XYZ file of C-alpha atoms in Angstrom:
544
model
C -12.382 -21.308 -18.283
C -10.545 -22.823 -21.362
C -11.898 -26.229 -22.138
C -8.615 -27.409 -23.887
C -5.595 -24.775 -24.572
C -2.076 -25.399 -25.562
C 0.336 -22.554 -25.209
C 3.239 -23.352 -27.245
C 7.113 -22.454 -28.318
C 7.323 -21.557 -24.371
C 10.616 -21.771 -22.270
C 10.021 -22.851 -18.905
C 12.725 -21.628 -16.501
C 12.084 -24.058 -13.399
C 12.225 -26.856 -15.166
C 15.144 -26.833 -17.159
C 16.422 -23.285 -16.784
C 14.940 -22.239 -20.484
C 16.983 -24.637 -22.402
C 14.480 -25.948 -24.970
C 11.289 -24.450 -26.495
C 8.134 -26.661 -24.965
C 4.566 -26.851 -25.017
C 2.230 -26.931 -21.823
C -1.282 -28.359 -22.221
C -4.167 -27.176 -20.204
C -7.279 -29.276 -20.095
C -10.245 -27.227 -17.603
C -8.155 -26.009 -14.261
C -5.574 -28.515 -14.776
C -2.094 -28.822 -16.560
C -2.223 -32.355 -18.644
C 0.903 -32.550 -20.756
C 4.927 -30.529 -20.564
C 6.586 -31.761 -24.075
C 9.641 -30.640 -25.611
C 8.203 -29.283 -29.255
C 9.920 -31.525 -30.912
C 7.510 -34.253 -29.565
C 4.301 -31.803 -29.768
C 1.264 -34.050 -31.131
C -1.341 -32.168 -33.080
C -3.218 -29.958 -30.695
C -7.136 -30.268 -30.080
C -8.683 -26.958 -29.169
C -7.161 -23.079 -28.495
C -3.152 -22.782 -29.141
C -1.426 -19.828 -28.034
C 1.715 -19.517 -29.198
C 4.599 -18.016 -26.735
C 7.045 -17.583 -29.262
C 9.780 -18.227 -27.246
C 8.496 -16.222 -24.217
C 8.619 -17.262 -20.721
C 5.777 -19.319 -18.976
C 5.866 -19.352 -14.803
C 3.890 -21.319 -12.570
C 1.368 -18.414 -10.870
C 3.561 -16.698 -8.281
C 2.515 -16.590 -4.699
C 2.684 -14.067 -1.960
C 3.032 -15.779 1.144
C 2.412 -12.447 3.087
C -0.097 -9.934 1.940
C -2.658 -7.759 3.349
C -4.541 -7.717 0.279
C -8.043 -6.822 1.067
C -6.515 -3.743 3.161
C -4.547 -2.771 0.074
C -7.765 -2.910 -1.779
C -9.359 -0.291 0.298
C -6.358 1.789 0.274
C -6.321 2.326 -3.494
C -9.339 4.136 -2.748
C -8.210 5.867 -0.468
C -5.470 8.809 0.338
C -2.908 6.832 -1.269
C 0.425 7.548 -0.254
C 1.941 4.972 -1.520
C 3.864 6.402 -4.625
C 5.073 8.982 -2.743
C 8.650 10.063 -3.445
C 9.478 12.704 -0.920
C 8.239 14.534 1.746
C 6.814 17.658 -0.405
C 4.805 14.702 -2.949
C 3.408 13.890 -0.156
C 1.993 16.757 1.248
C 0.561 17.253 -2.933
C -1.161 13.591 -2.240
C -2.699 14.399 0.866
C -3.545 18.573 -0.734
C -5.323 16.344 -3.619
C -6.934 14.077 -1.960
C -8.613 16.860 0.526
C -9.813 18.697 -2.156
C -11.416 15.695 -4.374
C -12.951 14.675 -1.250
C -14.515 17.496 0.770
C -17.530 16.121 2.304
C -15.859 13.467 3.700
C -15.845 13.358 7.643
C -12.455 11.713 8.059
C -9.177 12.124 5.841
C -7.397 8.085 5.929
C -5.047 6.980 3.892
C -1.291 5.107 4.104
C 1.933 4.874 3.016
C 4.191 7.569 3.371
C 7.813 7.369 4.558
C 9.595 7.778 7.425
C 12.395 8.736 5.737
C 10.881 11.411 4.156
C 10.288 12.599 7.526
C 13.440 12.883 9.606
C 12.092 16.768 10.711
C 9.308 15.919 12.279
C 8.928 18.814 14.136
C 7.072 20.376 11.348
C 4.286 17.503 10.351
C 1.738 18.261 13.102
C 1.332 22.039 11.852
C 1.358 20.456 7.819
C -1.221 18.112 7.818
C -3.298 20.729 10.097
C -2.652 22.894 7.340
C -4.210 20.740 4.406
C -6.620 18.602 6.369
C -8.564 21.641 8.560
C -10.703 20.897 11.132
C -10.778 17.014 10.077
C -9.613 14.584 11.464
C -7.028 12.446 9.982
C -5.198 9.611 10.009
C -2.444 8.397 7.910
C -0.332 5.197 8.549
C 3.174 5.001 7.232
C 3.800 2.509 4.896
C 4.883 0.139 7.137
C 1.886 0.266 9.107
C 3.651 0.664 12.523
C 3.268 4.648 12.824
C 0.323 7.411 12.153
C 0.062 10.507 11.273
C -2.717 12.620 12.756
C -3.730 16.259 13.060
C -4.851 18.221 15.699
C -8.509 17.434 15.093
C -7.731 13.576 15.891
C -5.983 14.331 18.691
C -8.763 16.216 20.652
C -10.966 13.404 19.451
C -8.804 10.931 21.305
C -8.654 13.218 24.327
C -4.574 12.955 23.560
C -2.870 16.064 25.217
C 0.886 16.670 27.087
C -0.272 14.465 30.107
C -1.510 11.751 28.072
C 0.692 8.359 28.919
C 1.628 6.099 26.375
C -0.031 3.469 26.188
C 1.219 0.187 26.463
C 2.978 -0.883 23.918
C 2.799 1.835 22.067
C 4.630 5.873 21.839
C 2.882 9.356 21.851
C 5.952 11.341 19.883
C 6.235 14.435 21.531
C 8.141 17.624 20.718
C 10.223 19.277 23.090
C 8.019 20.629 25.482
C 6.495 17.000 25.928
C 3.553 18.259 23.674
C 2.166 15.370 21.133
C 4.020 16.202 17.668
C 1.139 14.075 15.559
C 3.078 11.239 15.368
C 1.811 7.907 16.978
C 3.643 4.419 17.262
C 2.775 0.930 17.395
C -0.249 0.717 20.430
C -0.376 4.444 20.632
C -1.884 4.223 16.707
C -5.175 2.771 18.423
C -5.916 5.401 20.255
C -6.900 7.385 16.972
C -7.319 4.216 15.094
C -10.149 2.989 16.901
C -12.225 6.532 16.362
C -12.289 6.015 12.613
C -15.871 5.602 11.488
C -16.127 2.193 10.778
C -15.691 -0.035 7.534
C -18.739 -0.937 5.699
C -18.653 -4.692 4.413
C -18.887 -3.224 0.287
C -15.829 -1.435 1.163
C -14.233 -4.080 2.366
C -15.367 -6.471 -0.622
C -14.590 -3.719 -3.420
C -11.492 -3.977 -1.484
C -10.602 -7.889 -2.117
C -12.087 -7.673 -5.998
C -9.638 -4.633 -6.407
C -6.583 -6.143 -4.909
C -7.075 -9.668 -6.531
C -7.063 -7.781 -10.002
C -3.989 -6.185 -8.912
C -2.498 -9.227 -8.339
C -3.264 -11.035 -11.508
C -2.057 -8.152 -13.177
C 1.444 -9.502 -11.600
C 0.872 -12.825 -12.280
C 0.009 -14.078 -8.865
C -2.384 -16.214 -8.494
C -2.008 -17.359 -4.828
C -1.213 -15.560 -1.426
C -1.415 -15.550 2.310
C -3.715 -13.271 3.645
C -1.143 -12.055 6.985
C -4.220 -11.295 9.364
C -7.931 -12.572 9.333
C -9.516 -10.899 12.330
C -10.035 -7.734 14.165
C -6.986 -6.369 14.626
C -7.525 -3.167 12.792
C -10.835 -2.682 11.214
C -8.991 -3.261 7.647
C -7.792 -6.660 8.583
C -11.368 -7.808 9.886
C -11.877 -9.856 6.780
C -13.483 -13.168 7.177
C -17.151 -12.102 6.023
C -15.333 -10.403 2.813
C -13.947 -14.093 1.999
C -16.660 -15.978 2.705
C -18.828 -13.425 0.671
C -16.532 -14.170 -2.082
C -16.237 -17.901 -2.069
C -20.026 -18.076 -2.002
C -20.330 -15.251 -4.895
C -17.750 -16.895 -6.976
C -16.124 -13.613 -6.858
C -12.721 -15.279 -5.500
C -10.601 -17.037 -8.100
C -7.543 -17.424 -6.589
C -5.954 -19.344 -4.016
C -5.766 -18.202 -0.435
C -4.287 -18.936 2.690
C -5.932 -16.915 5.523
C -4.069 -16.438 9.153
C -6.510 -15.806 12.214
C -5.526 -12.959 14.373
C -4.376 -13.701 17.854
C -5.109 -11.337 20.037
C -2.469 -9.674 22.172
C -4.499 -9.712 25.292
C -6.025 -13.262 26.899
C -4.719 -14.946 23.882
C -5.242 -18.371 26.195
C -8.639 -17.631 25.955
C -8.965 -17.555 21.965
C -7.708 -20.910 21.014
C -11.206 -22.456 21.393
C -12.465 -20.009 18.890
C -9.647 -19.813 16.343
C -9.970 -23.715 15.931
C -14.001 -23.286 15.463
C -13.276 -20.417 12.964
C -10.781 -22.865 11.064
C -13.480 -25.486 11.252
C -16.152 -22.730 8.817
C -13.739 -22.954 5.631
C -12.847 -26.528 6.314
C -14.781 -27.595 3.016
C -13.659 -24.877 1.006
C -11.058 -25.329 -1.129
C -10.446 -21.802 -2.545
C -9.690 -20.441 1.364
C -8.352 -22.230 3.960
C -7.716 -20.380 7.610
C -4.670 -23.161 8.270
C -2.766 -20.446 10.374
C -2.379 -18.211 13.087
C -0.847 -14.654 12.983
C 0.879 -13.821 16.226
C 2.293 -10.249 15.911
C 5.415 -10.702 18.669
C 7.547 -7.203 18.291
C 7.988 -3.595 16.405
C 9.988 -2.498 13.795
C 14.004 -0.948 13.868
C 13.436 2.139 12.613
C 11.364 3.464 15.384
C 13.383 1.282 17.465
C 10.791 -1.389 18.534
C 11.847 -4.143 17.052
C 13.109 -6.197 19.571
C 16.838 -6.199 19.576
C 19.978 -8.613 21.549
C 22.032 -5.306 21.795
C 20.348 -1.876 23.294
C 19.760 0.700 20.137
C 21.991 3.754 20.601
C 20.400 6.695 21.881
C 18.851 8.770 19.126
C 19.569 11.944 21.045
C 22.767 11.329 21.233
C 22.964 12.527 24.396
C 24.537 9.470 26.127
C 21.642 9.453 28.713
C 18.623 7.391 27.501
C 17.852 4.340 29.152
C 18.879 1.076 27.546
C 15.992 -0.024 24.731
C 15.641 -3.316 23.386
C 12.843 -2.687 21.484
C 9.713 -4.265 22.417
C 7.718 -7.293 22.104
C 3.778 -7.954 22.393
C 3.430 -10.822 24.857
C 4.770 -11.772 27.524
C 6.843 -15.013 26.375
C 5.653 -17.389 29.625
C 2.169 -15.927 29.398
C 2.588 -16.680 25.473
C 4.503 -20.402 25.255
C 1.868 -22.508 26.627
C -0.635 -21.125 23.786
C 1.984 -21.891 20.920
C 1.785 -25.081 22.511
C -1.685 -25.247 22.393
C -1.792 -23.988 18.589
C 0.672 -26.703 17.902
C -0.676 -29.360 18.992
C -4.262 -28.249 17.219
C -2.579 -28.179 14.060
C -2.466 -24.577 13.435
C 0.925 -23.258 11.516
C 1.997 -20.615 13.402
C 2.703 -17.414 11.412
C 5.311 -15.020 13.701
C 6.310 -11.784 12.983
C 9.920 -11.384 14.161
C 11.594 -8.409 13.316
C 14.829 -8.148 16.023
C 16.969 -11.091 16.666
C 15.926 -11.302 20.015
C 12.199 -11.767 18.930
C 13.563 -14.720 16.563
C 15.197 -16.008 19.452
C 12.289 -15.785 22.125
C 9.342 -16.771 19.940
C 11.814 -19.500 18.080
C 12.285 -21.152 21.471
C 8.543 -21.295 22.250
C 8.393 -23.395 18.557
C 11.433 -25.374 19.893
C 9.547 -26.398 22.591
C 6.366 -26.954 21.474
C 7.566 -29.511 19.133
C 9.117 -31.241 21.795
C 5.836 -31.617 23.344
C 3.986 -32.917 20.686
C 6.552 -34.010 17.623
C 4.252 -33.646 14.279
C 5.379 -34.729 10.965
C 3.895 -31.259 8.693
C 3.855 -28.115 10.674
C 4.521 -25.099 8.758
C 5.547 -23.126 11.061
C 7.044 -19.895 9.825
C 9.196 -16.729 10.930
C 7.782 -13.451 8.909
C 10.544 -10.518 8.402
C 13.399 -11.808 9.996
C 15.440 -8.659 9.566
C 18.066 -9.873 12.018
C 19.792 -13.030 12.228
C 23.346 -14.722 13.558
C 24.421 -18.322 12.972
C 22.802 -19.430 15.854
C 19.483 -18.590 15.158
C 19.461 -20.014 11.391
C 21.183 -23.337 12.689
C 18.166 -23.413 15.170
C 15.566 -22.611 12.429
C 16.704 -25.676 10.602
C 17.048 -27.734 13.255
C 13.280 -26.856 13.615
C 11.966 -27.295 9.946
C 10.499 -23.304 10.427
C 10.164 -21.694 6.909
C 11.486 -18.299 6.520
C 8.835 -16.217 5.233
C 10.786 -13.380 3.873
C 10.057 -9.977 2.335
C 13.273 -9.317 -0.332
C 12.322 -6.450 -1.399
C 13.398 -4.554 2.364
C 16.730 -6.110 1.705
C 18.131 -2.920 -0.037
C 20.676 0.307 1.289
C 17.843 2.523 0.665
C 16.812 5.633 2.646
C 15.300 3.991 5.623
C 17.674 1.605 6.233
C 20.777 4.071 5.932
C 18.911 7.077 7.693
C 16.399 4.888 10.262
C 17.639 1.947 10.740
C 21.450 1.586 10.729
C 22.342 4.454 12.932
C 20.083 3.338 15.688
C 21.651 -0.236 15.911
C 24.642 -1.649 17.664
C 27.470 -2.003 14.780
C 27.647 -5.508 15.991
C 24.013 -6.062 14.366
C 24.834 -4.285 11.037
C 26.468 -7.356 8.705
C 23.171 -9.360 9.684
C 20.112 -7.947 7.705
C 18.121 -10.289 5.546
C 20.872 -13.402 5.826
C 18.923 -15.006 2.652
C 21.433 -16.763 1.502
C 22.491 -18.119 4.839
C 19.313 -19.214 5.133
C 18.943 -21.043 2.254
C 23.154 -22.669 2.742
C 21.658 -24.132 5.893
C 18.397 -25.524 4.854
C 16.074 -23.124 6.087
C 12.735 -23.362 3.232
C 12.671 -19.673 1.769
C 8.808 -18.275 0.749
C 8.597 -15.056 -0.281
C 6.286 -12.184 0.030
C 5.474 -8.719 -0.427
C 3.745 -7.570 2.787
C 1.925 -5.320 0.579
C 0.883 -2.179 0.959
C 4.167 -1.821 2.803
C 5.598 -2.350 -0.113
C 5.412 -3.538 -3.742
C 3.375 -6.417 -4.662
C 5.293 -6.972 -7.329
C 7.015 -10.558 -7.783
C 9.785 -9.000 -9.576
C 10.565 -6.167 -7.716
C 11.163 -8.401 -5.074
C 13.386 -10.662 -7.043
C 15.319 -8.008 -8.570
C 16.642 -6.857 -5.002
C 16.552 -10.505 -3.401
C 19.217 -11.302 -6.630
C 21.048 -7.834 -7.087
C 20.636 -6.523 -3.487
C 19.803 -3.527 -4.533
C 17.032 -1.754 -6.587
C 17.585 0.644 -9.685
C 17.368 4.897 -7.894
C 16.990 3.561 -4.568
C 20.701 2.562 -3.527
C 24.136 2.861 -5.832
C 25.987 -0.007 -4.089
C 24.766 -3.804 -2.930
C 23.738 -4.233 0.766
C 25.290 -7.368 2.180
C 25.874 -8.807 -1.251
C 27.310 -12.056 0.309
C 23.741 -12.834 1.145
C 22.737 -12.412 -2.281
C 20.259 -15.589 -4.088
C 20.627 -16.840 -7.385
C 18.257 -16.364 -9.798
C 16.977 -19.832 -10.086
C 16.625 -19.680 -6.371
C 14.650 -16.260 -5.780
C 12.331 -17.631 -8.593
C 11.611 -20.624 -6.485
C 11.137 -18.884 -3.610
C 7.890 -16.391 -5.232
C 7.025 -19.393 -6.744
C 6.610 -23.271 -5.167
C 8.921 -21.793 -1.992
C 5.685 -19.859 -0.937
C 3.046 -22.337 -2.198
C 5.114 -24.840 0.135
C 4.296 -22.162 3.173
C 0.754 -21.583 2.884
C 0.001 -25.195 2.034
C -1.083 -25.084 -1.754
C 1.619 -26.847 -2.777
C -0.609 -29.945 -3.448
C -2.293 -28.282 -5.686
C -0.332 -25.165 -7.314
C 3.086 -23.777 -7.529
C 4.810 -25.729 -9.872
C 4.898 -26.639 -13.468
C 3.217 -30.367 -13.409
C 0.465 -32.219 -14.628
C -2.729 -32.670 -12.402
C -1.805 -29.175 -11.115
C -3.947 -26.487 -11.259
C -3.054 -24.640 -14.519
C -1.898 -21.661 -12.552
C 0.812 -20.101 -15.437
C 2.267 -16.452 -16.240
C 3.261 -15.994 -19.220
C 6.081 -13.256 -19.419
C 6.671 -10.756 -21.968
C 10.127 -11.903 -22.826
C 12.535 -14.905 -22.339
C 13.840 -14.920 -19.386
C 17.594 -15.851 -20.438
C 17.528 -12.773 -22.503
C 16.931 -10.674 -19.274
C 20.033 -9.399 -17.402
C 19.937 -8.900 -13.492
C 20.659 -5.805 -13.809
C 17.245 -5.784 -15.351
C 14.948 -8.324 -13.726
C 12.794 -5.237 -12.239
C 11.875 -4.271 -16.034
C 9.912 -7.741 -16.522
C 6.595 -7.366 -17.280
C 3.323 -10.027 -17.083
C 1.709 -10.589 -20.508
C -0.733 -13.326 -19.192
C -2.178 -14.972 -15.942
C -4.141 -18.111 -15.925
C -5.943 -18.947 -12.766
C -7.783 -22.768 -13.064
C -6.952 -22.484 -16.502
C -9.028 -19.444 -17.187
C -7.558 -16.034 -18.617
C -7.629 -13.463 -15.663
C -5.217 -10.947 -17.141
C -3.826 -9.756 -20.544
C -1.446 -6.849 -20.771
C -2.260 -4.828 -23.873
């Protein structure tokens, strides 16, 4: 930690869109002084001079799954992958750095890479051998297995899916290797399971991602045992007591999709463990209420068209987790313990379902600060952002999704009633009504990084990936996407007492940028790079 630092000839775009040159003073974890540099006082102490660079308040991610994305770095890492072939060279390379391990695991290839997938049972057979192996796309809602995990999991033609959850099968109702949503378990729960250094190495690795981006804050989506990479708490608490964990965290306990009546008792005792610890607090609830559109589970107002094309399938709406009576009276119950409730709503009949359970909760028992928040929120109408504001629920968005790229265009759009296509990622609705905007990554779904997302929240678009805007009309400024990564999220996962924005008695969460910002097209945004983070004041990254 710096005892007494002053980084100076800075322009600070939230506070007066980069206008003048000023000076921010750090004394230990806090900010003490903003002045213009005309009224800069001699300094006492370090001075690092900006030279007419940028200087951020630490960004936050207000939904991350960072310790998984830890692990998978070490892992078979699929996430780079930019077609279906440099895939298949990942998973070939990791086989062969790795041969005594037992399983192959990994994440993070596309579906869209994928649209044959007649062919991918026979593929990974060929590369993994008599392995098993698992691989979860990137949006963690489908596997990939071989052979060898399928006898393992006793999965064969007369296997049923489970519920909720899909066995893809190839024409002759054999399993093709591909496994959706509940069906992932079947394999999923075979995996040998996580040791607790893996799942530490795991959190150190991902937090030093993350400063490397300049965040300094985040939302950890799930704490509990959903999948083994989300069971988490012991990894936190090891690292609060270590000292290991400098930044800021959020963490949302798991709700469990079966009896969740019968968890409330223990989520609030398991809130109650970090209640003295100011680094973590678990202050919400993850409740995981549908699928996703582009394996049509995401539950939908309109019936998806049939993917055969055939005219014949039977009406799907998607799907959703609970069952919404069996469900309400719990979101009551959360509500009324003062848990913010952390949803992830995907179809616009999920927003509507699980929005009406908040609706009514509140009318129950009316509470002055509830963070309640919608994660996703692919679709929208009118309706359901008027209602959202009505409601005070923060949209906890994900920008970067909000793009024409591959799987939208190939897996997504096609499937869906045309009367659903003009209302993806209504940001800027959103924000015309009212609705609070956080954003986050959902990482390793996607990038973690804070401008990534703002380039496509501002351009709509993202630089190889698409040629033309998607919905540009719902298109952010600037000044608003930057809010949005930064005091926006901190606002969501409750650390906006202490971080977020530029301010004295704030923590001295900054990024310093490697240019000025008004220099930067948004064409361009994407290109920005991190030269410095400060966490509490001390130096956690410098680019060299």
């Amino acid at each position: 930690m710096t005892a007494q630092l002053t980084i100076a000839d800075c322009t600070l775009p939230l506070l007066d869109g980069g206008a003048r040159r000023h000076a921010v003073r750090i004394s230990g974890e806090r900010i003490t002084e903003i002045v213009p540099m005309s009224e800069l006082a001699p300094s006492r102490g370090e001075v690092l001079d900006a030279a007419g660079r940028s200087l951020l308040p630490g960004f936050t991610d207000a939904h991350v799954h960072l310790v998984e994305s830890g692990i998978e770095l070490a892992r078979c890492d699929l996430s780079s992958s930019r077609s279906r072939a440099h895939a298949l060279e990942l998973i070939d390379a990791y086989c062969r750095r790795t041969p005594d391990a037992d399983w192959i695991v990994g994440r993070g290839w596309s579906l869209d890479h994928f649209a044959d997938t007649g062919a991918m049972l026979a593929e990974l057979d060929r590369l993994t051998g008599a392995r098993p192996a698992y691989l979860s796309n990137k949006d963690g809602h489908s596997a990939w297995v071989n052979s060898a995990a399928l006898r393992r999991a006793g999965i064969a033609r007369a296997t049923p899916d489970p519920d909720g959850g899909r066995i893809e099968r190839d024409a002759a109702g054999a399993p093709n290797g591909l496994l959706h949503e509940g069906a992932m378990l079947l394999v999923a729960e075979l995996i040998p399971p996580l040791d607790e250094e893996t799942r530490f190495a795991g959190l150190l690795a991902g937090q030093e991602r993350f400063f490397s981006l300049g965040i300094t804050g985040w939302q950890e989506a799930i704490v509990g045992d959903f999948v083994p990479t989300t069971d988490v708490e012991r990894s936190y608490r090891r690292a609060i007591d270590s000292g290991a964990l400098r930044g800021q965290v959020t963490g949302n306990l798991w709700l469990p999709r079966t009896n969740p009546a019968d968890a409330v008792e223990e989520l609030v005792e398991r809130r109650a463990a970090f209640a003295d610890e100011e680094r973590f607090r678990a202050s919400g609830v993850k409740i995981m209420y549908d699928g996703v559109c582009e394996t049509l589970t995401g539950a939908v107002s309109v019936p998806y068209l049939d993917p055969t094309g055939s005219g014949n399938a039977e009406p799907n709406r998607g799907i959703t987790f609970f069952d919404p009576a069996e469900l309400a009276p719990v979101v009551a119950e959360l509500h009324r313990a003062g848990f913010d409730l952390h949803a992830h709503v995907i179809g616009d009949r999920a927003t509507d379902e699980f929005l009406a359970m908040v609706e009514a909760a509140q009318a129950l028992s009316p509470a002055r600060d509830r963070r309640h928040q919608l994660a996703h929120l692919q679709l929208l109408n009118p309706g359901l952002i008027a209602r959202m504001a009505d409601a005070g629920v923060i949209a906890n968005v994900q920008p970067y999704w909000a793009q024409a790229d591959a799987q939208m265009v190939e897996l997504t759009l096609p499937f869906l009633d045309p009367s659903l296509h003009g209302h993806h990622y209504a940001f800027r609705s959103l924000e015309l009504a009212g609705v609070p905007l956080a954003f986050g990554s959902d990482w390793p779904v996607t990038t973690p990084n804070p401008f990534d997302w703002m380039h496509v929240a501002v351009n709509r678009s993202y630089p190889g990936d698409s040629t033309e805007p998607f919905l540009p009309a719902e298109a952010l400024s600037r000044d608003s996407a930057l809010r949005a990564a930064t005091s926006g999220a901190a606002y969501a996962v409750r650390q906006d007492g202490l971080r977020g924005r530029l301010e004295p008695g704030l923590l001295a969460d900054l990024v310093l940028l490697d240019t000025d910002l008004r220099e930067v097209a948004d064409a361009d945004l994407h290109a920005v790079q991190v030269d410095r983070t400060f966490a509490r004041g001390e130096l956690v990254f410098e680019r060299h």
